Amino acid sequence: MSLLISDLELLCEVAERGSFSQAAAARGWSQPQVSQRIAQLESALGTSLFQRHRRGAVATPACLAYLDSVKRALVELDNGRRHIQGAPALPEARVGCPPSLASLVFSPLIAALADAQLELFCHTDHSPELMERVLSGRLKVAFVLNRPTINGIQLEVLADSPILALVAATHPLSKVKNTSLATLAEERISPQWWGPDVEELIRLLRQHRRAPLPLHTNQPATTAKALALRHGFIIFAPAIAVLDELKEGRLVQLPVVDLPDWRWQVMMAYRSGKRPDASRDQILAAARTMGQDWRQALNQLVVASTRIASA
């Protein structure tokens, strides 16, 4: 039995969505049509491609291995089509990150690779979904937050950022030498949602509040910065997300003596693989340079904060 390109494209869709019914809906097909086509493909290949269950379908190890070749073949076919049509046939690379990291990651990454011989496609999603896309080969590289290791995926920490309390330089509290959560509790506060530790911060602040004042959480970092700079809020955010504003003096770190040492780890996830992958290696090199710049800036921030505290 010959393999149809449309069946290979369908295979990629089912693997990406983890669902026969979702792949069918995206194509305007019925779910039995998709099941039949996948079953025919499995018969032609002589192996099971998906483990079916009530909530969807999980790609088997054989499917994941086969997807590597399928995706490369589809990319090459698309490159050939575009070459015939007169479009430049450059390799494509898909990368992803959570929305909270998009402004931090995508613009410097694209700028660093502006003259590279590849085209970047940038996507946003939640960290667990991004890890799954890396595992199945749908993403070259993902930038994720505080993730545990997964078999088959390499994880590198690019930066380990502290969570800071911050105000605009014009805020009345911007000149204080030391303060506490109890002192800040009665102010207008909006933490950026950096992870589950935000719930603990809110609990601590509510313990100190004498009145049931609202505590608004926000995302992404651009919202937190606008609340501090334009609306006079105290924000709690990862230092790495506000490096430019701290450097320019528009935001000021509040020295909160009882603020727990919460961290925001920016990590890079990718499949190492045995085959050479020039586009992936270019992305990794650019990302490591970004990480080096972030770590240097964070170290400078720590040094500056220590000097201020000892003054």
PDB file of C-alpha atoms in Angstrom:
ATOM      1  CA  MET A   1       0.000   0.000   0.000  1.00  0.00           C
ATOM      2  CA  SER A   2       1.350   3.415  -0.965  1.00  0.00           C
ATOM      3  CA  LEU A   3       1.431   6.196   1.613  1.00  0.00           C
ATOM      4  CA  LEU A   4      -0.510   9.369   0.902  1.00  0.00           C
ATOM      5  CA  ILE A   5       0.894  12.766   1.887  1.00  0.00           C
ATOM      6  CA  SER A   6      -2.506  13.638   3.329  1.00  0.00           C
ATOM      7  CA  ASP A   7      -2.289  10.604   5.636  1.00  0.00           C
ATOM      8  CA  LEU A   8       1.119  11.698   6.882  1.00  0.00           C
ATOM      9  CA  GLU A   9      -0.251  15.193   7.529  1.00  0.00           C
ATOM     10  CA  LEU A  10      -3.176  13.614   9.381  1.00  0.00           C
ATOM     11  CA  LEU A  11      -0.751  11.572  11.479  1.00  0.00           C
ATOM     12  CA  CYS A  12       1.005  14.784  12.555  1.00  0.00           C
ATOM     13  CA  GLU A  13      -2.320  16.441  13.411  1.00  0.00           C
ATOM     14  CA  VAL A  14      -3.513  13.563  15.585  1.00  0.00           C
ATOM     15  CA  ALA A  15      -0.152  13.386  17.378  1.00  0.00           C
ATOM     16  CA  GLU A  16      -0.146  17.144  17.988  1.00  0.00           C
ATOM     17  CA  ARG A  17      -3.731  17.319  19.252  1.00  0.00           C
ATOM     18  CA  GLY A  18      -3.660  14.001  21.100  1.00  0.00           C
ATOM     19  CA  SER A  19      -7.173  13.323  19.870  1.00  0.00           C
ATOM     20  CA  PHE A  20      -8.808  11.695  16.842  1.00  0.00           C
ATOM     21  CA  SER A  21     -11.986  13.745  17.347  1.00  0.00           C
ATOM     22  CA  GLN A  22     -10.132  17.074  17.531  1.00  0.00           C
ATOM     23  CA  ALA A  23      -8.177  16.260  14.376  1.00  0.00           C
ATOM     24  CA  ALA A  24     -11.451  15.326  12.690  1.00  0.00           C
ATOM     25  CA  ALA A  25     -13.128  18.555  13.790  1.00  0.00           C
ATOM     26  CA  ALA A  26     -10.211  20.627  12.491  1.00  0.00           C
ATOM     27  CA  ARG A  27     -10.633  19.004   9.065  1.00  0.00           C
ATOM     28  CA  GLY A  28     -14.408  18.935   9.036  1.00  0.00           C
ATOM     29  CA  TRP A  29     -14.382  15.131   9.026  1.00  0.00           C
ATOM     30  CA  SER A  30     -16.107  12.580  11.174  1.00  0.00           C
ATOM     31  CA  GLN A  31     -14.139  10.840  13.909  1.00  0.00           C
ATOM     32  CA  PRO A  32     -14.593   7.398  12.271  1.00  0.00           C
ATOM     33  CA  GLN A  33     -13.002   8.756   9.067  1.00  0.00           C
ATOM     34  CA  VAL A  34      -9.867   9.735  10.973  1.00  0.00           C
ATOM     35  CA  SER A  35      -9.794   6.416  12.835  1.00  0.00           C
ATOM     36  CA  GLN A  36     -10.089   4.500   9.571  1.00  0.00           C
ATOM     37  CA  ARG A  37      -7.257   6.439   7.893  1.00  0.00           C
ATOM     38  CA  ILE A  38      -4.961   5.979  10.873  1.00  0.00           C
ATOM     39  CA  ALA A  39      -5.823   2.277  11.042  1.00  0.00           C
ATOM     40  CA  GLN A  40      -4.904   1.924   7.354  1.00  0.00           C
ATOM     41  CA  LEU A  41      -1.612   3.693   7.997  1.00  0.00           C
ATOM     42  CA  GLU A  42      -0.885   1.381  10.940  1.00  0.00           C
ATOM     43  CA  SER A  43      -1.649  -1.622   8.748  1.00  0.00           C
ATOM     44  CA  ALA A  44       0.698  -0.356   6.028  1.00  0.00           C
ATOM     45  CA  LEU A  45       3.499   0.227   8.539  1.00  0.00           C
ATOM     46  CA  GLY A  46       2.857  -2.946  10.512  1.00  0.00           C
ATOM     47  CA  THR A  47       2.832  -1.247  13.913  1.00  0.00           C
ATOM     48  CA  SER A  48       0.528   0.540  16.334  1.00  0.00           C
ATOM     49  CA  LEU A  49       0.889   4.327  16.162  1.00  0.00           C
ATOM     50  CA  PHE A  50      -1.444   5.399  18.980  1.00  0.00           C
ATOM     51  CA  GLN A  51      -2.672   4.128  22.309  1.00  0.00           C
ATOM     52  CA  ARG A  52      -6.399   4.881  22.332  1.00  0.00           C
ATOM     53  CA  HIS A  53      -8.166   5.855  25.537  1.00  0.00           C
ATOM     54  CA  ARG A  54     -11.363   7.631  26.531  1.00  0.00           C
ATOM     55  CA  ARG A  55      -9.796  11.105  26.613  1.00  0.00           C
ATOM     56  CA  GLY A  56      -7.803  10.889  23.407  1.00  0.00           C
ATOM     57  CA  ALA A  57      -4.825   9.167  21.846  1.00  0.00           C
ATOM     58  CA  VAL A  58      -1.184   9.006  22.917  1.00  0.00           C
ATOM     59  CA  ALA A  59       1.540   8.495  20.323  1.00  0.00           C
ATOM     60  CA  THR A  60       3.459   5.235  20.787  1.00  0.00           C
ATOM     61  CA  PRO A  61       7.284   5.187  20.799  1.00  0.00           C
ATOM     62  CA  ALA A  62       7.142   3.821  17.245  1.00  0.00           C
ATOM     63  CA  CYS A  63       4.940   6.730  16.218  1.00  0.00           C
ATOM     64  CA  LEU A  64       7.261   9.299  17.801  1.00  0.00           C
ATOM     65  CA  ALA A  65      10.250   7.775  16.019  1.00  0.00           C
ATOM     66  CA  TYR A  66       8.377   7.732  12.714  1.00  0.00           C
ATOM     67  CA  LEU A  67       7.196  11.337  13.176  1.00  0.00           C
ATOM     68  CA  ASP A  68      10.786  12.559  13.011  1.00  0.00           C
ATOM     69  CA  SER A  69      11.101  11.253   9.450  1.00  0.00           C
ATOM     70  CA  VAL A  70       7.581  12.322   8.490  1.00  0.00           C
ATOM     71  CA  LYS A  71       8.100  15.906   9.616  1.00  0.00           C
ATOM     72  CA  ARG A  72      11.418  16.176   7.808  1.00  0.00           C
ATOM     73  CA  ALA A  73       9.835  14.757   4.650  1.00  0.00           C
ATOM     74  CA  LEU A  74       6.897  17.171   4.805  1.00  0.00           C
ATOM     75  CA  VAL A  75       9.249  20.109   5.368  1.00  0.00           C
ATOM     76  CA  GLU A  76      11.354  19.103   2.377  1.00  0.00           C
ATOM     77  CA  LEU A  77       8.271  18.718   0.201  1.00  0.00           C
ATOM     78  CA  ASP A  78       7.066  22.155   1.276  1.00  0.00           C
ATOM     79  CA  ASN A  79      10.512  23.628   0.621  1.00  0.00           C
ATOM     80  CA  GLY A  80      10.441  22.129  -2.861  1.00  0.00           C
ATOM     81  CA  ARG A  81       6.984  23.544  -3.537  1.00  0.00           C
ATOM     82  CA  ARG A  82       8.037  27.019  -2.427  1.00  0.00           C
ATOM     83  CA  HIS A  83      11.223  26.791  -4.480  1.00  0.00           C
ATOM     84  CA  ILE A  84       9.199  25.986  -7.602  1.00  0.00           C
ATOM     85  CA  GLN A  85       6.895  28.902  -6.820  1.00  0.00           C
ATOM     86  CA  GLY A  86       9.861  31.246  -6.504  1.00  0.00           C
ATOM     87  CA  ALA A  87       9.871  31.576  -2.709  1.00  0.00           C
ATOM     88  CA  PRO A  88      13.189  31.120  -0.866  1.00  0.00           C
ATOM     89  CA  ALA A  89      13.492  27.545   0.406  1.00  0.00           C
ATOM     90  CA  LEU A  90      14.843  28.195   3.898  1.00  0.00           C
ATOM     91  CA  PRO A  91      14.521  25.649   6.680  1.00  0.00           C
ATOM     92  CA  GLU A  92      11.833  26.369   9.251  1.00  0.00           C
ATOM     93  CA  ALA A  93      12.160  26.067  13.007  1.00  0.00           C
ATOM     94  CA  ARG A  94       9.288  26.250  15.484  1.00  0.00           C
ATOM     95  CA  VAL A  95       9.901  27.442  19.027  1.00  0.00           C
ATOM     96  CA  GLY A  96       7.537  28.078  21.903  1.00  0.00           C
ATOM     97  CA  CYS A  97       7.207  29.597  25.354  1.00  0.00           C
ATOM     98  CA  PRO A  98       4.471  30.509  27.860  1.00  0.00           C
ATOM     99  CA  PRO A  99       2.784  33.910  27.300  1.00  0.00           C
ATOM    100  CA  SER A 100       4.558  35.263  30.405  1.00  0.00           C
ATOM    101  CA  LEU A 101       7.931  34.686  28.701  1.00  0.00           C
ATOM    102  CA  ALA A 102       7.053  35.833  25.174  1.00  0.00           C
ATOM    103  CA  SER A 103       8.280  39.436  25.423  1.00  0.00           C
ATOM    104  CA  LEU A 104      11.430  38.311  27.245  1.00  0.00           C
ATOM    105  CA  VAL A 105      12.366  35.524  24.816  1.00  0.00           C
ATOM    106  CA  PHE A 106      11.035  36.029  21.323  1.00  0.00           C
ATOM    107  CA  SER A 107      12.284  39.498  20.375  1.00  0.00           C
ATOM    108  CA  PRO A 108      15.961  38.942  21.381  1.00  0.00           C
ATOM    109  CA  LEU A 109      15.903  35.449  19.858  1.00  0.00           C
ATOM    110  CA  ILE A 110      14.581  36.686  16.510  1.00  0.00           C
ATOM    111  CA  ALA A 111      17.037  39.608  16.572  1.00  0.00           C
ATOM    112  CA  ALA A 112      19.944  37.249  17.261  1.00  0.00           C
ATOM    113  CA  LEU A 113      18.924  34.998  14.352  1.00  0.00           C
ATOM    114  CA  ALA A 114      17.852  37.773  11.983  1.00  0.00           C
ATOM    115  CA  ASP A 115      20.551  36.907   9.430  1.00  0.00           C
ATOM    116  CA  ALA A 116      20.576  33.134   9.969  1.00  0.00           C
ATOM    117  CA  GLN A 117      19.521  30.855   7.147  1.00  0.00           C
ATOM    118  CA  LEU A 118      16.279  29.738   8.784  1.00  0.00           C
ATOM    119  CA  GLU A 119      12.807  31.053   9.474  1.00  0.00           C
ATOM    120  CA  LEU A 120      11.466  31.063  13.034  1.00  0.00           C
ATOM    121  CA  PHE A 121       7.848  30.388  13.896  1.00  0.00           C
ATOM    122  CA  CYS A 122       7.093  31.445  17.489  1.00  0.00           C
ATOM    123  CA  HIS A 123       4.194  29.944  19.461  1.00  0.00           C
ATOM    124  CA  THR A 124       2.852  30.407  22.982  1.00  0.00           C
ATOM    125  CA  ASP A 125       1.299  27.739  25.203  1.00  0.00           C
ATOM    126  CA  HIS A 126       1.513  26.432  28.756  1.00  0.00           C
ATOM    127  CA  SER A 127       4.787  24.795  29.804  1.00  0.00           C
ATOM    128  CA  PRO A 128       3.448  21.176  30.037  1.00  0.00           C
ATOM    129  CA  GLU A 129       1.976  21.379  26.530  1.00  0.00           C
ATOM    130  CA  LEU A 130       5.205  22.870  25.195  1.00  0.00           C
ATOM    131  CA  MET A 131       7.193  19.999  26.677  1.00  0.00           C
ATOM    132  CA  GLU A 132       4.897  17.508  24.957  1.00  0.00           C
ATOM    133  CA  ARG A 133       5.412  19.291  21.637  1.00  0.00           C
ATOM    134  CA  VAL A 134       9.167  19.096  22.057  1.00  0.00           C
ATOM    135  CA  LEU A 135       8.913  15.405  22.893  1.00  0.00           C
ATOM    136  CA  SER A 136       6.862  14.695  19.767  1.00  0.00           C
ATOM    137  CA  GLY A 137       9.144  16.806  17.574  1.00  0.00           C
ATOM    138  CA  ARG A 138       6.603  19.530  16.813  1.00  0.00           C
ATOM    139  CA  LEU A 139       8.870  22.158  18.402  1.00  0.00           C
ATOM    140  CA  LYS A 140      12.629  22.459  17.997  1.00  0.00           C
ATOM    141  CA  VAL A 141      13.055  24.291  21.296  1.00  0.00           C
ATOM    142  CA  ALA A 142      10.730  25.408  24.084  1.00  0.00           C
ATOM    143  CA  PHE A 143      11.399  27.962  26.801  1.00  0.00           C
ATOM    144  CA  VAL A 144       9.600  26.868  29.956  1.00  0.00           C
ATOM    145  CA  LEU A 145       9.346  27.654  33.650  1.00  0.00           C
ATOM    146  CA  ASN A 146      10.388  25.477  36.598  1.00  0.00           C
ATOM    147  CA  ARG A 147       9.795  22.125  34.897  1.00  0.00           C
ATOM    148  CA  PRO A 148      10.841  18.672  36.142  1.00  0.00           C
ATOM    149  CA  THR A 149      12.899  16.461  33.860  1.00  0.00           C
ATOM    150  CA  ILE A 150      11.173  14.231  31.289  1.00  0.00           C
ATOM    151  CA  ASN A 151      12.731  11.225  29.591  1.00  0.00           C
ATOM    152  CA  GLY A 152      13.833  12.152  26.103  1.00  0.00           C
ATOM    153  CA  ILE A 153      14.105  15.904  26.729  1.00  0.00           C
ATOM    154  CA  GLN A 154      17.201  17.911  27.600  1.00  0.00           C
ATOM    155  CA  LEU A 155      16.623  20.772  30.052  1.00  0.00           C
ATOM    156  CA  GLU A 156      19.023  23.676  30.590  1.00  0.00           C
ATOM    157  CA  VAL A 157      18.518  26.458  33.125  1.00  0.00           C
ATOM    158  CA  LEU A 158      19.133  29.759  31.352  1.00  0.00           C
ATOM    159  CA  ALA A 159      18.443  31.999  34.336  1.00  0.00           C
ATOM    160  CA  ASP A 160      17.420  31.682  37.987  1.00  0.00           C
ATOM    161  CA  SER A 161      15.595  34.883  38.837  1.00  0.00           C
ATOM    162  CA  PRO A 162      14.486  36.058  42.281  1.00  0.00           C
ATOM    163  CA  ILE A 163      10.994  37.417  42.844  1.00  0.00           C
ATOM    164  CA  LEU A 164      11.085  41.094  43.861  1.00  0.00           C
ATOM    165  CA  ALA A 165       8.696  43.604  45.349  1.00  0.00           C
ATOM    166  CA  LEU A 166       8.744  46.659  43.078  1.00  0.00           C
ATOM    167  CA  VAL A 167       7.333  50.158  42.808  1.00  0.00           C
ATOM    168  CA  ALA A 168       7.702  53.069  40.438  1.00  0.00           C
ATOM    169  CA  ALA A 169      10.544  55.480  41.233  1.00  0.00           C
ATOM    170  CA  THR A 170       7.878  58.126  41.972  1.00  0.00           C
ATOM    171  CA  HIS A 171       6.085  55.970  44.565  1.00  0.00           C
ATOM    172  CA  PRO A 172       6.230  57.238  48.195  1.00  0.00           C
ATOM    173  CA  LEU A 173       7.802  53.938  49.314  1.00  0.00           C
ATOM    174  CA  SER A 174      10.602  54.000  46.732  1.00  0.00           C
ATOM    175  CA  LYS A 175      13.092  55.566  49.188  1.00  0.00           C
ATOM    176  CA  VAL A 176      12.578  53.221  52.154  1.00  0.00           C
ATOM    177  CA  LYS A 177      15.652  51.357  53.415  1.00  0.00           C
ATOM    178  CA  ASN A 178      13.827  48.330  54.843  1.00  0.00           C
ATOM    179  CA  THR A 179      10.207  47.283  54.966  1.00  0.00           C
ATOM    180  CA  SER A 180       8.064  44.213  55.631  1.00  0.00           C
ATOM    181  CA  LEU A 181       5.032  42.467  54.217  1.00  0.00           C
ATOM    182  CA  ALA A 182       3.005  43.825  57.142  1.00  0.00           C
ATOM    183  CA  THR A 183       3.941  47.389  56.149  1.00  0.00           C
ATOM    184  CA  LEU A 184       3.062  46.799  52.508  1.00  0.00           C
ATOM    185  CA  ALA A 185      -0.166  44.910  53.208  1.00  0.00           C
ATOM    186  CA  GLU A 186      -2.404  47.995  53.303  1.00  0.00           C
ATOM    187  CA  GLU A 187      -1.132  49.318  49.957  1.00  0.00           C
ATOM    188  CA  ARG A 188      -2.494  48.694  46.462  1.00  0.00           C
ATOM    189  CA  ILE A 189      -0.851  45.416  45.476  1.00  0.00           C
ATOM    190  CA  SER A 190      -0.963  43.287  42.335  1.00  0.00           C
ATOM    191  CA  PRO A 191       1.452  40.331  42.084  1.00  0.00           C
ATOM    192  CA  GLN A 192       2.354  38.994  38.677  1.00  0.00           C
ATOM    193  CA  TRP A 193       1.350  35.314  38.474  1.00  0.00           C
ATOM    194  CA  TRP A 194       4.744  33.624  38.320  1.00  0.00           C
ATOM    195  CA  GLY A 195       3.610  30.265  39.736  1.00  0.00           C
ATOM    196  CA  PRO A 196       1.902  28.567  42.701  1.00  0.00           C
ATOM    197  CA  ASP A 197       4.009  30.565  45.181  1.00  0.00           C
ATOM    198  CA  VAL A 198       1.781  33.564  44.380  1.00  0.00           C
ATOM    199  CA  GLU A 199      -0.978  31.896  46.396  1.00  0.00           C
ATOM    200  CA  GLU A 200       1.343  31.735  49.418  1.00  0.00           C
ATOM    201  CA  LEU A 201       2.233  35.421  48.968  1.00  0.00           C
ATOM    202  CA  ILE A 202      -1.449  36.359  48.897  1.00  0.00           C
ATOM    203  CA  ARG A 203      -2.060  34.315  52.043  1.00  0.00           C
ATOM    204  CA  LEU A 204       0.792  36.091  53.861  1.00  0.00           C
ATOM    205  CA  LEU A 205      -0.444  39.531  52.807  1.00  0.00           C
ATOM    206  CA  ARG A 206      -4.012  38.805  53.874  1.00  0.00           C
ATOM    207  CA  GLN A 207      -2.781  37.795  57.316  1.00  0.00           C
ATOM    208  CA  HIS A 208      -1.488  41.352  57.775  1.00  0.00           C
ATOM    209  CA  ARG A 209      -4.418  43.245  56.287  1.00  0.00           C
ATOM    210  CA  ARG A 210      -6.815  44.912  58.712  1.00  0.00           C
ATOM    211  CA  ALA A 211      -9.511  45.314  56.070  1.00  0.00           C
ATOM    212  CA  PRO A 212     -10.661  42.977  53.261  1.00  0.00           C
ATOM    213  CA  LEU A 213      -8.950  44.943  50.485  1.00  0.00           C
ATOM    214  CA  PRO A 214      -8.656  43.304  47.046  1.00  0.00           C
ATOM    215  CA  LEU A 215      -5.463  41.668  45.839  1.00  0.00           C
ATOM    216  CA  HIS A 216      -5.348  41.492  42.052  1.00  0.00           C
ATOM    217  CA  THR A 217      -3.014  39.048  40.295  1.00  0.00           C
ATOM    218  CA  ASN A 218      -1.918  39.789  36.756  1.00  0.00           C
ATOM    219  CA  GLN A 219      -0.170  38.431  33.651  1.00  0.00           C
ATOM    220  CA  PRO A 220       2.030  38.945  31.690  1.00  0.00           C
ATOM    221  CA  ALA A 221       4.948  41.087  32.912  1.00  0.00           C
ATOM    222  CA  THR A 222       3.873  44.014  30.711  1.00  0.00           C
ATOM    223  CA  THR A 223       0.667  44.259  32.756  1.00  0.00           C
ATOM    224  CA  ALA A 224       2.581  44.227  36.046  1.00  0.00           C
ATOM    225  CA  LYS A 225       4.932  46.965  34.826  1.00  0.00           C
ATOM    226  CA  ALA A 226       2.028  49.142  33.665  1.00  0.00           C
ATOM    227  CA  LEU A 227       0.292  48.770  37.036  1.00  0.00           C
ATOM    228  CA  ALA A 228       3.430  49.931  38.852  1.00  0.00           C
ATOM    229  CA  LEU A 229       4.494  52.695  36.456  1.00  0.00           C
ATOM    230  CA  ARG A 230       1.093  54.145  35.567  1.00  0.00           C
ATOM    231  CA  HIS A 231      -1.218  53.269  38.435  1.00  0.00           C
ATOM    232  CA  GLY A 232       0.930  53.315  41.572  1.00  0.00           C
ATOM    233  CA  PHE A 233       0.664  49.633  42.497  1.00  0.00           C
ATOM    234  CA  ILE A 234       3.218  47.605  44.400  1.00  0.00           C
ATOM    235  CA  ILE A 235       3.961  44.582  42.235  1.00  0.00           C
ATOM    236  CA  PHE A 236       5.733  41.313  42.900  1.00  0.00           C
ATOM    237  CA  ALA A 237       7.463  40.031  39.770  1.00  0.00           C
ATOM    238  CA  PRO A 238      10.529  38.091  38.587  1.00  0.00           C
ATOM    239  CA  ALA A 239      13.567  40.359  38.396  1.00  0.00           C
ATOM    240  CA  ILE A 240      14.403  39.068  34.924  1.00  0.00           C
ATOM    241  CA  ALA A 241      11.105  40.416  33.597  1.00  0.00           C
ATOM    242  CA  VAL A 242      11.883  43.999  34.675  1.00  0.00           C
ATOM    243  CA  LEU A 243      15.649  44.286  34.083  1.00  0.00           C
ATOM    244  CA  ASP A 244      15.368  47.213  31.671  1.00  0.00           C
ATOM    245  CA  GLU A 245      13.065  49.181  33.982  1.00  0.00           C
ATOM    246  CA  LEU A 246      15.387  48.586  36.948  1.00  0.00           C
ATOM    247  CA  LYS A 247      18.448  49.576  34.930  1.00  0.00           C
ATOM    248  CA  GLU A 248      16.749  52.751  33.720  1.00  0.00           C
ATOM    249  CA  GLY A 249      15.599  53.601  37.259  1.00  0.00           C
ATOM    250  CA  ARG A 250      11.893  53.612  36.399  1.00  0.00           C
ATOM    251  CA  LEU A 251      11.194  50.741  38.787  1.00  0.00           C
ATOM    252  CA  VAL A 252      12.745  50.401  42.249  1.00  0.00           C
ATOM    253  CA  GLN A 253      13.171  47.241  44.288  1.00  0.00           C
ATOM    254  CA  LEU A 254      11.627  47.358  47.745  1.00  0.00           C
ATOM    255  CA  PRO A 255      13.865  45.705  50.384  1.00  0.00           C
ATOM    256  CA  VAL A 256      11.244  43.473  52.048  1.00  0.00           C
ATOM    257  CA  VAL A 257      13.014  41.757  54.927  1.00  0.00           C
ATOM    258  CA  ASP A 258      10.527  38.879  55.284  1.00  0.00           C
ATOM    259  CA  LEU A 259       9.909  38.140  51.603  1.00  0.00           C
ATOM    260  CA  PRO A 260      10.607  34.422  50.999  1.00  0.00           C
ATOM    261  CA  ASP A 261      13.326  33.510  48.516  1.00  0.00           C
ATOM    262  CA  TRP A 262      11.018  32.564  45.669  1.00  0.00           C
ATOM    263  CA  ARG A 263      12.640  31.881  42.297  1.00  0.00           C
ATOM    264  CA  TRP A 264      11.615  31.875  38.633  1.00  0.00           C
ATOM    265  CA  GLN A 265      13.713  29.445  36.606  1.00  0.00           C
ATOM    266  CA  VAL A 266      13.742  30.082  32.876  1.00  0.00           C
ATOM    267  CA  MET A 267      14.639  26.781  31.210  1.00  0.00           C
ATOM    268  CA  MET A 268      15.320  25.627  27.662  1.00  0.00           C
ATOM    269  CA  ALA A 269      13.881  22.264  26.570  1.00  0.00           C
ATOM    270  CA  TYR A 270      14.912  20.340  23.469  1.00  0.00           C
ATOM    271  CA  ARG A 271      15.533  16.849  22.133  1.00  0.00           C
ATOM    272  CA  SER A 272      19.232  16.217  21.671  1.00  0.00           C
ATOM    273  CA  GLY A 273      18.987  13.450  19.071  1.00  0.00           C
ATOM    274  CA  LYS A 274      21.844  11.729  17.282  1.00  0.00           C
ATOM    275  CA  ARG A 275      21.273  13.309  13.888  1.00  0.00           C
ATOM    276  CA  PRO A 276      22.851  16.709  13.126  1.00  0.00           C
ATOM    277  CA  ASP A 277      20.306  19.543  13.279  1.00  0.00           C
ATOM    278  CA  ALA A 278      21.823  22.852  12.196  1.00  0.00           C
ATOM    279  CA  SER A 279      18.717  24.976  12.818  1.00  0.00           C
ATOM    280  CA  ARG A 280      18.235  23.582  16.338  1.00  0.00           C
ATOM    281  CA  ASP A 281      21.910  24.178  17.129  1.00  0.00           C
ATOM    282  CA  GLN A 282      21.664  27.791  15.933  1.00  0.00           C
ATOM    283  CA  ILE A 283      18.668  28.383  18.200  1.00  0.00           C
ATOM    284  CA  LEU A 284      20.410  26.756  21.170  1.00  0.00           C
ATOM    285  CA  ALA A 285      23.537  28.868  20.662  1.00  0.00           C
ATOM    286  CA  ALA A 286      21.489  32.084  20.487  1.00  0.00           C
ATOM    287  CA  ALA A 287      19.489  31.076  23.565  1.00  0.00           C
ATOM    288  CA  ARG A 288      22.627  30.305  25.566  1.00  0.00           C
ATOM    289  CA  THR A 289      23.969  33.749  24.740  1.00  0.00           C
ATOM    290  CA  MET A 290      20.674  35.244  25.926  1.00  0.00           C
ATOM    291  CA  GLY A 291      20.935  33.242  29.121  1.00  0.00           C
ATOM    292  CA  GLN A 292      24.472  34.474  29.714  1.00  0.00           C
ATOM    293  CA  ASP A 293      23.300  38.083  29.317  1.00  0.00           C
ATOM    294  CA  TRP A 294      20.409  37.482  31.736  1.00  0.00           C
ATOM    295  CA  ARG A 295      22.648  35.897  34.365  1.00  0.00           C
ATOM    296  CA  GLN A 296      25.133  38.752  34.128  1.00  0.00           C
ATOM    297  CA  ALA A 297      22.373  41.341  34.519  1.00  0.00           C
ATOM    298  CA  LEU A 298      20.877  39.477  37.492  1.00  0.00           C
ATOM    299  CA  ASN A 299      24.292  39.265  39.166  1.00  0.00           C
ATOM    300  CA  GLN A 300      24.759  43.004  38.712  1.00  0.00           C
ATOM    301  CA  LEU A 301      21.338  43.546  40.254  1.00  0.00           C
ATOM    302  CA  VAL A 302      22.293  41.483  43.312  1.00  0.00           C
ATOM    303  CA  VAL A 303      25.540  43.444  43.731  1.00  0.00           C
ATOM    304  CA  ALA A 304      23.704  46.767  43.463  1.00  0.00           C
ATOM    305  CA  SER A 305      21.062  45.668  45.985  1.00  0.00           C
ATOM    306  CA  THR A 306      23.763  44.582  48.448  1.00  0.00           C
ATOM    307  CA  ARG A 307      25.484  47.967  48.176  1.00  0.00           C
ATOM    308  CA  ILE A 308      22.205  49.801  48.807  1.00  0.00           C
ATOM    309  CA  ALA A 309      21.392  47.599  51.808  1.00  0.00           C
ATOM    310  CA  SER A 310      24.809  48.209  53.384  1.00  0.00           C
ATOM    311  CA  ALA A 311      24.802  51.966  52.763  1.00  0.00           C
TER     312      ALA A 311
END
